[in-house]
Coordinates of C-alpha atoms in Angstrom, one line a residue:
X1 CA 97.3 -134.9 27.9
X2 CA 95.0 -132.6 25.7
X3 CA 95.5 -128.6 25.4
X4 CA 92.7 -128.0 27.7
X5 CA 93.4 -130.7 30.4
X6 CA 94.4 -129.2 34.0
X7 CA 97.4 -130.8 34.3
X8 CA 98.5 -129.2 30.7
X9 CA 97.3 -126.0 31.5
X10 CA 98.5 -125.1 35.0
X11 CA 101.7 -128.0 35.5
X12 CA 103.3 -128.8 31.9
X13 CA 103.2 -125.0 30.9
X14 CA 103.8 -123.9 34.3
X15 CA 107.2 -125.9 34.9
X16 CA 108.1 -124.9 30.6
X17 CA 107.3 -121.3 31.4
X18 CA 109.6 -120.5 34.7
X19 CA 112.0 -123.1 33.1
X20 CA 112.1 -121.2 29.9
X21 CA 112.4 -118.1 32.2
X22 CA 115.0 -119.1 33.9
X23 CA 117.6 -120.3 31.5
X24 CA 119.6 -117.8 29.6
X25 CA 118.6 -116.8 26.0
X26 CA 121.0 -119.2 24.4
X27 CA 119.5 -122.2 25.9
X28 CA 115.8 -121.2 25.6
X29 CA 115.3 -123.3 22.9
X30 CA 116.7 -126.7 24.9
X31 CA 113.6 -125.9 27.3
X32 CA 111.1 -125.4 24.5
X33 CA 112.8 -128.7 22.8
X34 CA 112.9 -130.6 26.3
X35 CA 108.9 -129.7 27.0
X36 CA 108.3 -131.4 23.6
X37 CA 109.9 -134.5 24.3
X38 CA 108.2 -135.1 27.0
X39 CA 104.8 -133.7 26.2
X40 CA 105.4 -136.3 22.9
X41 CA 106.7 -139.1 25.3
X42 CA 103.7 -138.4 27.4
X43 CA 100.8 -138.5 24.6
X44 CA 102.8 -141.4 22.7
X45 CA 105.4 -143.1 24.5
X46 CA 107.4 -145.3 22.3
X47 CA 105.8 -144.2 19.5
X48 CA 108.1 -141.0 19.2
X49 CA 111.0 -143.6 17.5
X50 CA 109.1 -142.8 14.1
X51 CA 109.1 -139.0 15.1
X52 CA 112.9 -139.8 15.1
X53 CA 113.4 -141.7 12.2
X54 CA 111.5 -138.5 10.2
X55 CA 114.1 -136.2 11.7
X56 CA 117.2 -138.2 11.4
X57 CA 116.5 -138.8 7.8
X58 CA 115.6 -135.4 6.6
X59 CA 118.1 -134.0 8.9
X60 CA 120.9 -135.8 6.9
X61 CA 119.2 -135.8 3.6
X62 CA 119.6 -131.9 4.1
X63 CA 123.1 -132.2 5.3
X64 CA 123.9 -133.9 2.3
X65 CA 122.4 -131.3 -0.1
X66 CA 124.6 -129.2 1.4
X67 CA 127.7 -131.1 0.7
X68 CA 126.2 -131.1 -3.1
X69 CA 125.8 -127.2 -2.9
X70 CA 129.2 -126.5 -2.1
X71 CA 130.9 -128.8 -3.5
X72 CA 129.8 -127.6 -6.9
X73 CA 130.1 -123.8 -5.9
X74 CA 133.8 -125.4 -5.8
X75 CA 134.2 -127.4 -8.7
X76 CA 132.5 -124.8 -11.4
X77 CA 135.3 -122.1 -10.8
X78 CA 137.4 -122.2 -13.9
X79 CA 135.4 -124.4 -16.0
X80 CA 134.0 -123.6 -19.4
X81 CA 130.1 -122.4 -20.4
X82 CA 130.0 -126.3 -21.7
X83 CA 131.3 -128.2 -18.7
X84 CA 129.2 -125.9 -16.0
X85 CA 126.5 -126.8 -17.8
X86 CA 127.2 -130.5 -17.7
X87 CA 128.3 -130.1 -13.9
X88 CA 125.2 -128.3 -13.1
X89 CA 123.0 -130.9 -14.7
X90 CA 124.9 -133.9 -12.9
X91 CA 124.2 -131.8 -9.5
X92 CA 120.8 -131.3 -9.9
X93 CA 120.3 -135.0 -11.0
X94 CA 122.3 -136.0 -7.2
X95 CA 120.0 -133.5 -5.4
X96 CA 116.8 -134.7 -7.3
X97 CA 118.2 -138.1 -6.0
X98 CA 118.1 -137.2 -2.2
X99 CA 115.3 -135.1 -2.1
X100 CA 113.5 -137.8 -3.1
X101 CA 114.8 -140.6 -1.2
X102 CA 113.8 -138.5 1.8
X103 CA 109.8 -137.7 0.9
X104 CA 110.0 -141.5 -0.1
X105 CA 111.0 -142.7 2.8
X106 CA 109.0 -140.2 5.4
X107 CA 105.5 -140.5 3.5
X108 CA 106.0 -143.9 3.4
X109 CA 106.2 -144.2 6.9
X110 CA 103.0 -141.9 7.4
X111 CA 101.6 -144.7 4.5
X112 CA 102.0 -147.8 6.0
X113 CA 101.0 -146.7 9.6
X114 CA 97.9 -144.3 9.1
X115 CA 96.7 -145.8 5.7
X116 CA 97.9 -149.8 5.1
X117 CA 94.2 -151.1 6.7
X118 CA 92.6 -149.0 3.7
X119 CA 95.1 -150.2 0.9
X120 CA 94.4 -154.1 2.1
X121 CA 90.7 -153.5 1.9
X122 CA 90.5 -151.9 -1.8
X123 CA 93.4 -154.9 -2.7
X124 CA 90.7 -157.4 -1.2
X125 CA 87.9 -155.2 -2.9
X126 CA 89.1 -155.5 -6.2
X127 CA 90.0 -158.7 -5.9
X128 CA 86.9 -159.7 -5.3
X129 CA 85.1 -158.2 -8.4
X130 CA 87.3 -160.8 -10.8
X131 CA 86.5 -163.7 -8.1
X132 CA 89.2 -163.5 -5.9
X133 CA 88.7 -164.5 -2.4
X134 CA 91.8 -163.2 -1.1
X135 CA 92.2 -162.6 3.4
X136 CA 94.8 -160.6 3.7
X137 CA 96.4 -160.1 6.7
X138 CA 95.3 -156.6 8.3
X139 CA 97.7 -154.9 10.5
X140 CA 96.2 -152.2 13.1
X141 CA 99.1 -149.3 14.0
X142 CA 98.7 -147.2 16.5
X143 CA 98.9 -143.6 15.3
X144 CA 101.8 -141.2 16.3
X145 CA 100.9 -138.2 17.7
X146 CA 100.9 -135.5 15.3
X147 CA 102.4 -137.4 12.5
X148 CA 101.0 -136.0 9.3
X149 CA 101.3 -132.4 11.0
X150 CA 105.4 -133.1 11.4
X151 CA 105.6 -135.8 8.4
X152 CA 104.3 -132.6 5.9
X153 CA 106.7 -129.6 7.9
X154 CA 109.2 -132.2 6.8
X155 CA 108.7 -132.5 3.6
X156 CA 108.4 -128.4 3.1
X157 CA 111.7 -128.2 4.9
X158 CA 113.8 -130.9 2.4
X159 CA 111.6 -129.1 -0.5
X160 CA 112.6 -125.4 0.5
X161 CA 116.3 -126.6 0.4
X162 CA 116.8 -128.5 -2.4
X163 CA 115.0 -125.5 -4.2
X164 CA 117.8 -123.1 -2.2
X165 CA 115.3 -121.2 -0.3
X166 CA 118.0 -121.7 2.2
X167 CA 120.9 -123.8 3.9
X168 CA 119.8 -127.1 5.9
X169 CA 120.7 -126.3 9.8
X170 CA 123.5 -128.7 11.1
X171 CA 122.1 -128.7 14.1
X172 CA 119.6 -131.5 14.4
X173 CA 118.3 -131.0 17.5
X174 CA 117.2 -127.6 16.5
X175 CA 115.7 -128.9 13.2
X176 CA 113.8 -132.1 15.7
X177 CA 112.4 -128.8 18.4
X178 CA 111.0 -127.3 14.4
X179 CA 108.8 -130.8 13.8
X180 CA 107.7 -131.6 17.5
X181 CA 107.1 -128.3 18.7
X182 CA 104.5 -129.1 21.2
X183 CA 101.9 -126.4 20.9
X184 CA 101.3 -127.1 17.3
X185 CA 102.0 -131.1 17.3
X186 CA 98.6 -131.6 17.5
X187 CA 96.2 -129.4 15.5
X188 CA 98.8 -127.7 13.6
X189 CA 98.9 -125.3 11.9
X190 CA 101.9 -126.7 9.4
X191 CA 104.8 -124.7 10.1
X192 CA 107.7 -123.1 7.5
X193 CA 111.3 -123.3 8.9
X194 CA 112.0 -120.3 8.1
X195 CA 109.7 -118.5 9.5
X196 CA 110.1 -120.4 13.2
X197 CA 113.6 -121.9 13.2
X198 CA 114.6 -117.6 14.3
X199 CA 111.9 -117.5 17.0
X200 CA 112.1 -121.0 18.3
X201 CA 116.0 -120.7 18.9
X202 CA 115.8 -116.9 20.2

């Protein structure tokens, strides 16, 4: 279903406009959420599970920088210049950790299903200049919708709170409505969390 189709234009936004009408202000953002699911469900069906995985991972990877935050806010009251200095570096070795764990794991995803055909070919490539005849076994993925768009928002967000820019949201289905945000899942542009988690939850 492409932006310009009829049955985008005048159905899908249709039914998401009087829907998002309808619903009181607090629940706006469960109809914006809702369109994107199925907009997503429509353009890639099953395909949406590594949509998932990006936001369940980066959704507790943030959670758990949290718990790092405060529980060092807590545990440097009363200690000496020395031994907050020691704490501090432990922490910021535990968030370096987690941080990146997470933009392991989510670009590796985006690796292996948008990129593995090229790696096997420059493997068999340069195996072949020192006489290796090597036939490696090429695997064809079908592409995500949108997945560098929301594998890169991703990464921003786990970035922008490890460096403290701000808290990660407990709410994950608020932080999964900031990746798969329908009318930019597509041709972007790359989106900050803070400046659309306000207006996509007003």
């Amino acid at each position: 279903m492409s932006y310009t189709s009829y049955n985008y234009l005048f159905i899908f936004l249709g039914i998401t406009f009087i829907l998002y009408t309808v619903f009181p202000k607090k629940y706006k953002w469960t109809v914006l959420l809702s369109a994107s699911a199925v907009f997503y469900l429509i353009n890639s069906g099953r395909l949406i599970v590594f949509l998932l995985l990006t936001a369940v991972s980066i959704y507790f990877a943030g959670i758990f920088l949290n718990k790092i935050n405060d529980g060092f806010a807590l545990a440097k009251k009363g200690l000496e210049k020395e031994d907050r200095k020691k704490l501090k570096a432990n922490i910021l070795w535990q968030k370096k950790a987690v941080v990146t764990a997470a933009v392991l794991f989510i670009f590796g995803i985006l690796l292996v299903l948008k990129y593995s055909g090229f790696f096997i070919s420059a493997a068999e490539f340069f195996a072949g200049i020192f006489g290796f005849k090597p036939h490696f076994k090429t695997f064809k993925f079908l592409l995500p919708l949108g997945i560098s768009y929301y594998t890169l928002q991703a990464a921003g967000y786990i970035i922008d709170v490890y460096r403290g820019k701000y808290r990660a949201t407990d709410n994950f289905f608020k932080l999964a409505l900031f990746l798969s945000f329908f009318p930019q899942i597509v041709e972007g542009p790359i989106g900050r969390y803070d400046l659309l988690a306000e207006p996509l939850s007003a």
